[in-house]
CSV table of C-alpha atoms in Angstrom, one decimal:
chain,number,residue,atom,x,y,z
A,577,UNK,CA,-8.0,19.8,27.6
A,578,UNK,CA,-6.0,21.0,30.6
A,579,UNK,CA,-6.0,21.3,34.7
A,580,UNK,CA,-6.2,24.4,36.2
A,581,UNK,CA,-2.6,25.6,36.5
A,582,UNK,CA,-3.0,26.9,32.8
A,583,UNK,CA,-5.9,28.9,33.0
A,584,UNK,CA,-8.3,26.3,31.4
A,585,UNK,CA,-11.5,25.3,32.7
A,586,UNK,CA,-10.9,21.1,34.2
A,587,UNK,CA,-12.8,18.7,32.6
A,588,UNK,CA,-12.9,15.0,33.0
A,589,UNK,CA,-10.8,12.7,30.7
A,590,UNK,CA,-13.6,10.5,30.1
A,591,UNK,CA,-16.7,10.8,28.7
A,592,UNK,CA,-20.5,9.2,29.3
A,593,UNK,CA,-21.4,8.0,25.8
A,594,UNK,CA,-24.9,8.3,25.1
A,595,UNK,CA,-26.8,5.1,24.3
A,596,UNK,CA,-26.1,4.6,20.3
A,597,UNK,CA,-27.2,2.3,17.7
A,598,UNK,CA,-26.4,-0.9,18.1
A,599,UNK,CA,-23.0,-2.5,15.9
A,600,UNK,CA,-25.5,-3.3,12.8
A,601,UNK,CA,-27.9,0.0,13.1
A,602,UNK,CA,-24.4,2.3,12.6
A,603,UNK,CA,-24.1,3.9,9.3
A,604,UNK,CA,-22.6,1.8,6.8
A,605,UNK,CA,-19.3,3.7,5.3
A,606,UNK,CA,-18.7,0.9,2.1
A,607,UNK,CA,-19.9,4.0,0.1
A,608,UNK,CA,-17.4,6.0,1.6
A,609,UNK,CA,-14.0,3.8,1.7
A,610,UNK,CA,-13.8,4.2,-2.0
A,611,UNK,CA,-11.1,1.5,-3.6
A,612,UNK,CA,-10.0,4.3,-5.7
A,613,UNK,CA,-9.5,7.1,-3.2
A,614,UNK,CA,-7.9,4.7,-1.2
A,615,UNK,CA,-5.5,3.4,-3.7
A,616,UNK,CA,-5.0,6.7,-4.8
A,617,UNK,CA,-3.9,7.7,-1.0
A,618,UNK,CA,-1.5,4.4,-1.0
A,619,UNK,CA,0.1,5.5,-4.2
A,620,UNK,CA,0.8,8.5,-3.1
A,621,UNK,CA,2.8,6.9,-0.3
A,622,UNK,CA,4.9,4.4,-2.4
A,623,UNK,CA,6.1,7.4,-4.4
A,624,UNK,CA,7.7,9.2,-1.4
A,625,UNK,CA,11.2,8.7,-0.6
A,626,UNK,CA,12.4,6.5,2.3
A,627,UNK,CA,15.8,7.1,2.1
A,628,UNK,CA,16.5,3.3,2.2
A,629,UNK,CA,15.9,3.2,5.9
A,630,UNK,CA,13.8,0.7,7.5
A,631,UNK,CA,12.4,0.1,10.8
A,632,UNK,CA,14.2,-2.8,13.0
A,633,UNK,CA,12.7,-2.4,16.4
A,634,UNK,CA,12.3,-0.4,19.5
A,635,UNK,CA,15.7,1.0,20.8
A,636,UNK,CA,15.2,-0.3,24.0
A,637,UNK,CA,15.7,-3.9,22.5
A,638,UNK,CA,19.1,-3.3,21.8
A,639,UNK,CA,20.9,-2.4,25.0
A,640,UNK,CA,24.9,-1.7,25.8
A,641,UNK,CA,25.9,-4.7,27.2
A,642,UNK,CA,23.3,-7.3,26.1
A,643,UNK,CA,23.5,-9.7,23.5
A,644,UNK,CA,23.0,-8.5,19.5
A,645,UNK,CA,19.8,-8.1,18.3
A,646,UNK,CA,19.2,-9.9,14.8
A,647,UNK,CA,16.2,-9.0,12.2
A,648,UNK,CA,16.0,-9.8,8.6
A,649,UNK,CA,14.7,-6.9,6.4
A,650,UNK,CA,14.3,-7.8,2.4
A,651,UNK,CA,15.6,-11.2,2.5
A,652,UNK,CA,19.0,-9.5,4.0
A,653,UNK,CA,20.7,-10.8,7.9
A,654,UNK,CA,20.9,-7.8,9.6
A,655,UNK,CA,22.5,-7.7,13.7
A,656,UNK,CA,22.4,-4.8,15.6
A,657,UNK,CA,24.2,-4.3,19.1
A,658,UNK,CA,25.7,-1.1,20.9
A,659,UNK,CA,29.2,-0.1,22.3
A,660,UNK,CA,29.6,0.2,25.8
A,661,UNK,CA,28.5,4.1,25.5
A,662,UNK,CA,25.3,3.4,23.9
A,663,UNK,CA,26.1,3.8,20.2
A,664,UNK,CA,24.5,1.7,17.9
A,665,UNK,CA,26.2,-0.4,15.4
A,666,UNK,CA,24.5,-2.6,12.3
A,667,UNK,CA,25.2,-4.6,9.6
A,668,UNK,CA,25.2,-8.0,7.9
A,669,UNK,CA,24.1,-10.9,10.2
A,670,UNK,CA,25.8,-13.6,8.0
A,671,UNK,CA,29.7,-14.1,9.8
A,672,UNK,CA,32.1,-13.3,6.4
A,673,UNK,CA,33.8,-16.3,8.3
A,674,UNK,CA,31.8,-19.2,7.3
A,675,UNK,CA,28.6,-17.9,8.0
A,676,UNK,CA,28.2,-18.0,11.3
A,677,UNK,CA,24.5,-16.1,12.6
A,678,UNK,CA,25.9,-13.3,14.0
A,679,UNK,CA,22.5,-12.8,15.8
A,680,UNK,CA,23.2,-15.6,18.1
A,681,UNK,CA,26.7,-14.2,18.9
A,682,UNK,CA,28.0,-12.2,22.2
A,683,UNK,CA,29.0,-8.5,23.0
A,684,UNK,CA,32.3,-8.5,24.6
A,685,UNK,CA,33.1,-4.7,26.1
A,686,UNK,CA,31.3,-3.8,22.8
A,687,UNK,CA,33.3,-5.1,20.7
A,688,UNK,CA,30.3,-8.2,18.8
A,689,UNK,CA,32.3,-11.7,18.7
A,690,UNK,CA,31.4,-14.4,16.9
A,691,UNK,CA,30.7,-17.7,18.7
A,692,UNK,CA,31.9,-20.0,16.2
A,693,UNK,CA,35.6,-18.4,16.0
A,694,UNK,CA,35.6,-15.7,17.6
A,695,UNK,CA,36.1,-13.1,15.2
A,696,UNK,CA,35.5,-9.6,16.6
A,697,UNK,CA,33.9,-6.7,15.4
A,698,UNK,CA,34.2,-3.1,16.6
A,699,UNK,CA,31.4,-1.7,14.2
A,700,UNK,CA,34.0,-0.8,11.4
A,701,UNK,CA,34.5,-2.7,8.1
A,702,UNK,CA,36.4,-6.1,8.9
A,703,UNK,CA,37.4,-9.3,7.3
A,704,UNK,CA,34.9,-8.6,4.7
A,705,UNK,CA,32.3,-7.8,6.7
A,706,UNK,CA,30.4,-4.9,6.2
A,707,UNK,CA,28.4,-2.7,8.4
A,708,UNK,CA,24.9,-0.6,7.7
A,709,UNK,CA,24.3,2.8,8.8
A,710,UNK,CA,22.2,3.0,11.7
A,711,UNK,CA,20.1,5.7,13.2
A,712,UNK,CA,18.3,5.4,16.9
A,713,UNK,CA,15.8,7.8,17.2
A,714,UNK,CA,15.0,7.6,21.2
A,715,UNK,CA,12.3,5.3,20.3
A,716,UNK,CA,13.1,3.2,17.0
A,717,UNK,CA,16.0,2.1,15.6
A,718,UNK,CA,16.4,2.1,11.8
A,719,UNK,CA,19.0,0.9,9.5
A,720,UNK,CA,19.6,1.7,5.7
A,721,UNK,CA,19.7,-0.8,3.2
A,722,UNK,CA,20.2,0.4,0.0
A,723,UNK,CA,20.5,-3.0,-1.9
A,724,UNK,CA,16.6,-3.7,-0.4
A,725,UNK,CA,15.5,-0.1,-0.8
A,726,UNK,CA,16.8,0.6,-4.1
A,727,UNK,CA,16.1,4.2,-4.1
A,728,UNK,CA,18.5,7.1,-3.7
A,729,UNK,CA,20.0,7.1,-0.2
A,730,UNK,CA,19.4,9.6,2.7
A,731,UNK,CA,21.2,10.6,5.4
A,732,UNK,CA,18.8,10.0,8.0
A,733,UNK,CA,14.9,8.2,8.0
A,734,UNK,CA,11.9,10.2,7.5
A,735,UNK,CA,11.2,10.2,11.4
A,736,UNK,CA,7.3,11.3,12.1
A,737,UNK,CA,7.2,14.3,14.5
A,738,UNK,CA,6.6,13.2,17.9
A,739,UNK,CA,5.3,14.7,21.6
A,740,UNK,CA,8.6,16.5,23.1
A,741,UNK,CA,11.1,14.5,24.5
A,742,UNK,CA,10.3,13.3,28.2
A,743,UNK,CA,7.2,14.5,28.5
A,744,UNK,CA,5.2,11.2,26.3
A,745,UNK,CA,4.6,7.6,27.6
A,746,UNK,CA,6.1,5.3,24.5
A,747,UNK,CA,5.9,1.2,23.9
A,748,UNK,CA,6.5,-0.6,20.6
A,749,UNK,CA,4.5,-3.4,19.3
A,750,UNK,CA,5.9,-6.3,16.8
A,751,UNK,CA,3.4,-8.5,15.2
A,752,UNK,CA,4.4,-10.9,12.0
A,753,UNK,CA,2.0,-11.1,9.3
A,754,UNK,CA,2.2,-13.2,5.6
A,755,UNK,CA,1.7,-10.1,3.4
A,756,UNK,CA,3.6,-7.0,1.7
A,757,UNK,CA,3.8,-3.8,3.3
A,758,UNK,CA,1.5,-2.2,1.0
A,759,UNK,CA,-1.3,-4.3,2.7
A,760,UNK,CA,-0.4,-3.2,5.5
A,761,UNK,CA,-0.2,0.7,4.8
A,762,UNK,CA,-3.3,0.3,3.1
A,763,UNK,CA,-5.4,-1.1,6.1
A,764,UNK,CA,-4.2,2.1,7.9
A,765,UNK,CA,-5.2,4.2,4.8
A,766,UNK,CA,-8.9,3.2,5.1
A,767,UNK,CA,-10.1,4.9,8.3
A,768,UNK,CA,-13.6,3.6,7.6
A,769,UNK,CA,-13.3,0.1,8.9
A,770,UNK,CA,-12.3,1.7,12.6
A,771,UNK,CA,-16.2,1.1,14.3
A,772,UNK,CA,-16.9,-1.4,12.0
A,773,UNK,CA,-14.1,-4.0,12.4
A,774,UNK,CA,-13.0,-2.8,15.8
A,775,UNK,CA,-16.1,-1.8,18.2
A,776,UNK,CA,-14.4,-3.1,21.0
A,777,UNK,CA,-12.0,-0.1,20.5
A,778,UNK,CA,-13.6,2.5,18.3
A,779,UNK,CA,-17.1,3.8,18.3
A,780,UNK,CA,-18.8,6.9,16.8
A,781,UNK,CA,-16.4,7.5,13.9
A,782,UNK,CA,-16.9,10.2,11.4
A,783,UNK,CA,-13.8,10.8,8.2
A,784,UNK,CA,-14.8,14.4,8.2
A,785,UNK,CA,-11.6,15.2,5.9
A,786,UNK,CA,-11.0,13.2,2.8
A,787,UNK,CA,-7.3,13.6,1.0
A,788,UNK,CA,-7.4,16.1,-1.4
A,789,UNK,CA,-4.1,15.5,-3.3
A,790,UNK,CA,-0.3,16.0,-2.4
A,791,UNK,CA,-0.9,19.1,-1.1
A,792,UNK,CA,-3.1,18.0,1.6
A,793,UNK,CA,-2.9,14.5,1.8
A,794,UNK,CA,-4.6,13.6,5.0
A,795,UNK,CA,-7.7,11.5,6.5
A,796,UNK,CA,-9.2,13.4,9.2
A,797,UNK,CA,-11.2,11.8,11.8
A,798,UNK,CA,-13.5,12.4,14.7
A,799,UNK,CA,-13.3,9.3,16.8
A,800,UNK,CA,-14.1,8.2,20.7
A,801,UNK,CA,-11.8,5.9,22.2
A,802,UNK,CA,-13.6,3.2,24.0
A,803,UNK,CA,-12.6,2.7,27.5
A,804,UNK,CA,-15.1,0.2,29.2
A,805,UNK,CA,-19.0,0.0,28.6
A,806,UNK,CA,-19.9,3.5,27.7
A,807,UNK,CA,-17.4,5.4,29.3
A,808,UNK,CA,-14.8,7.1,25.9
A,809,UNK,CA,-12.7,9.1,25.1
A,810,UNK,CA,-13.4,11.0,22.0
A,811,UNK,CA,-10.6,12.9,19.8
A,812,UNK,CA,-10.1,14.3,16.6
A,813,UNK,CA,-6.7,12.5,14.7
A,814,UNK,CA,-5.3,12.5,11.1
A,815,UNK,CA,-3.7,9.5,9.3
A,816,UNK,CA,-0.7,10.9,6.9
A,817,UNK,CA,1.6,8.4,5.3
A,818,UNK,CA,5.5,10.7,4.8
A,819,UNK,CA,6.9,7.8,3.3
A,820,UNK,CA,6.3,4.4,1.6
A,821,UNK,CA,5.8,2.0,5.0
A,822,UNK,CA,5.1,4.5,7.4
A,823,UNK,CA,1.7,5.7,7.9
A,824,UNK,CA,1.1,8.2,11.2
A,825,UNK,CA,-2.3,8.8,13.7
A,826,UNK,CA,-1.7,11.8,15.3
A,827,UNK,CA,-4.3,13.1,17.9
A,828,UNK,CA,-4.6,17.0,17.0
A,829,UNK,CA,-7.5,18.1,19.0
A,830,UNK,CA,-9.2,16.5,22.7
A,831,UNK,CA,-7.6,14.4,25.3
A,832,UNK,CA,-4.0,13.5,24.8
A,833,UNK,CA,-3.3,15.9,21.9
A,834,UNK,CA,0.0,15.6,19.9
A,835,UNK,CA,-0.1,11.8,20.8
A,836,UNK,CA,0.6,9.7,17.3
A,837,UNK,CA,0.6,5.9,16.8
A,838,UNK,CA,3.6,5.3,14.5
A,839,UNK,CA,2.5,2.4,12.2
A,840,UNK,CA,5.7,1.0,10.3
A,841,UNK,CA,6.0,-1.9,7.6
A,842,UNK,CA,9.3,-3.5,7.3
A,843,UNK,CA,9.7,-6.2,4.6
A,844,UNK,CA,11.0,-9.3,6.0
A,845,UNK,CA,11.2,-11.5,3.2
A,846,UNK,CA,12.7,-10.6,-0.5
A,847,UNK,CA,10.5,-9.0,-3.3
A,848,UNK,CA,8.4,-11.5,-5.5
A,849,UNK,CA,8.5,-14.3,-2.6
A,850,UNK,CA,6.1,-16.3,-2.9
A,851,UNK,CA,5.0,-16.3,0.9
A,852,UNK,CA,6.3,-12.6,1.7
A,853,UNK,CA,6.2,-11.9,5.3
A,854,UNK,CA,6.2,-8.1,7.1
A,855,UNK,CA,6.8,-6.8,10.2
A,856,UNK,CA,4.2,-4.3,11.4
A,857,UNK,CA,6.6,-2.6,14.2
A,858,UNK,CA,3.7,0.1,15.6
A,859,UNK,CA,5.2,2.7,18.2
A,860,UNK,CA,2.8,4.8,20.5
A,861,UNK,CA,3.9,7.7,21.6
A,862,UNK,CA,1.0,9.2,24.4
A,863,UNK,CA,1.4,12.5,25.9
A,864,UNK,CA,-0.7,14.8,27.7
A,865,UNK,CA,-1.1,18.1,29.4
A,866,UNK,CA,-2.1,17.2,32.5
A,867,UNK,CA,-0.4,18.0,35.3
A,868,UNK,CA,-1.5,13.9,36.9
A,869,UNK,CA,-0.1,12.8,33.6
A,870,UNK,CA,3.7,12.7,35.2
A,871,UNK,CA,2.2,9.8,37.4
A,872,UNK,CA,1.5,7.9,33.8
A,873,UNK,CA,5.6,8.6,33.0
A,874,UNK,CA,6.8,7.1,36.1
A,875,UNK,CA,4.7,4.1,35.8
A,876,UNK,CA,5.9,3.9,31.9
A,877,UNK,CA,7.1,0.3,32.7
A,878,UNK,CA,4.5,-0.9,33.7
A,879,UNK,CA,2.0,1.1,31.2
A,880,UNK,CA,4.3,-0.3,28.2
A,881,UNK,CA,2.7,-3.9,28.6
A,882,UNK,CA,-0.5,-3.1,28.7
A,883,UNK,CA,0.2,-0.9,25.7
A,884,UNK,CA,1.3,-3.5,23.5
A,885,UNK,CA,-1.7,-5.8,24.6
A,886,UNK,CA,-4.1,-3.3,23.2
A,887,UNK,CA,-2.1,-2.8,20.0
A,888,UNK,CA,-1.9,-6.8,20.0
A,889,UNK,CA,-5.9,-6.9,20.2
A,890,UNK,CA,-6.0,-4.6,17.1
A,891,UNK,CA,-3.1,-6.2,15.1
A,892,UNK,CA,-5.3,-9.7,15.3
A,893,UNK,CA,-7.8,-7.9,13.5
A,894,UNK,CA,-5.2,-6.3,11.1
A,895,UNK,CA,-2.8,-8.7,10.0
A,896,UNK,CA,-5.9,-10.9,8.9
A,897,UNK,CA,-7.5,-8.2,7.1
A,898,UNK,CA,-3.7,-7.1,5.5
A,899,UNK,CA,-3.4,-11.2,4.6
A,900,UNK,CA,-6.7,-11.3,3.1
A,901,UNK,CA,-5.7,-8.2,0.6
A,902,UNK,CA,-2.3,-9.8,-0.5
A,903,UNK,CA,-3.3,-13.5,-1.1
A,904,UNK,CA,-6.9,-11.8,-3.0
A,905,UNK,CA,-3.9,-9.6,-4.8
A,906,UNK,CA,-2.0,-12.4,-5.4
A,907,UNK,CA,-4.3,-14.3,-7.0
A,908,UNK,CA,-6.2,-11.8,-9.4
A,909,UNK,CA,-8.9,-11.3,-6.9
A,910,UNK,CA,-8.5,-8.1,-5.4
A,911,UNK,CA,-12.0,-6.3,-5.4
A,912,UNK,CA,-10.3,-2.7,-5.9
């Protein structure tokens, strides 16, 4: 939905719902989000490869010439900090000294240094320490951990395919939540819940596209976007999951097409804890083809907190439904 410099007709952004059916009078979709199909959908995902890599954060949290940023992924330290030209570096978080959080540690000219006894480290192995490969993708930062991962180790993360470079609006959202990341995929595997759980956000959606097998593996929705009172914005978007803790919304048809909402599970605890913890690190990528939309990318600092506060609204809802599964899961429960 363009401007005029294109050849396209304008039309407004925003929409005038028509008066619907109150929250209750919608049509129920429990006959719909079948257990099996979407079990079926979340299987599929944990049999992809990941590589080993797992999401740490945005790459705007780890800045040349700021202090190390620390994150624990499978029950393993991790720190992360760049060189004075912007490379990233990772690995352990645990000082081979004696111990020492590196996390909590300074960047001196790029070179990390311990603040217990100063032992420095360029990036390379060092007095036993040992570094992770890294990869920044412009809007994430991933590291590989084959010990956690266990699976046969890539050379680079299965990065989702995004708006072009410099012409999308991104923020990334980190929320903690007391479950596995399989709860967490599987919450965005079950489109169904959208009007239901969220009518503050969603309204009037339809799964017009159920997965048919590996070969076409994606939930296709019609959806409108709610704005304020009955003003929307309604789109068409699929959910596809290319690896095991990564499930993708991507807006393929109406406002802000080729927009995606990156939805990434990293493990923070060990496997088998008995209180596992996960990071839900979701990264929003919005673009569009309008030519006022360059206004949008020169306010992108202040967009990116009210970005996050409407991911944070949605996450509340979430994480609670993605801690119900695991502890009804973890104690025999689980209705599916």
């Amino acid at each position: 939905m363009s401007g005029r410099g294109n050849g396209k007709r304008w039309s407004p952004p925003l929409r005038r719902r028509a008066s619907g059916p109150h929250w209750a009078a919608q049509p129920p979709t429990w006959r719909q989000a079948r257990p099996a199909l979407i079990a079926d959908a979340l299987k599929r995902a944990s049999a992809r490869p990941s590589g080993n890599w797992f999401v740490v954060g945005a790459s705007r949290n780890v800045r040349a010439g700021d202090r190390p940023y620390g994150r624990t992924v499978g029950g393993v330290e991790v720190v992360l900090w760049r060189s004075e030209d912007g490379e990233p570096h990772a690995g352990e978080g645990i000082c081979p000294h004696l111990g020492a959080p590196l996390r909590d540690s300074r960047v001196v000219c790029g070179t990390l240094v311990c603040h217990w006894h100063g032992l420095a480290l360029d990036g390379s192995a060092s007095a036993g320490w040992r570094p992770f490969p890294v990869h920044d993708d412009g809007v994430l930062v991933w590291v590989r951990l084959d010990e956690v991962g266990g699976e046969e180790p890539g050379e680079r993360p299965v990065v989702p395919a995004r708006p072009v470079t410099g012409r999308g609006v991104d923020a990334v959202f980190t929320a903690v939540g007391r479950c596995e990341p399989q709860d967490v995929v599987a919450n965005r595997l079950d489109p169904w819940h959208g009007s239901w759980f969220h009518p503050y956000s969603f309204v009037d959606l339809s799964v017009v596209r159920e997965p048919q097998g590996d070969e076409d593996d994606a939930f296709v929705v019609d959806v409108s976007f709610r704005v304020a009172g009955r003003l929307v914005v309604p789109v068409r978007a699929e959910f596809t999951a290319p690896e095991p803790r990564t499930v993708v919304m991507r807006i393929t048809d109406g406002e802000g097409a080729t927009s995606v909402v990156e939805t990434h599970a990293t493990p923070l605890t060990g496997p088998d804890h008995e209180r596992p913890r996960t990071a839900v690190v979701e990264a929003v990528v919005a673009a569009s083809d309008r030519p006022g939309f360059a206004v949008a990318r020169a306010a992108a600092p202040v967009l990116r907190p009210l970005m996050r506060r409407t991911a944070g609204r949605l996450w509340r809802d979430d994480l609670a439904y993605a801690e119900r599964r695991w502890t009804l899961r973890s104690t025999g429960r689980f209705p599916g």
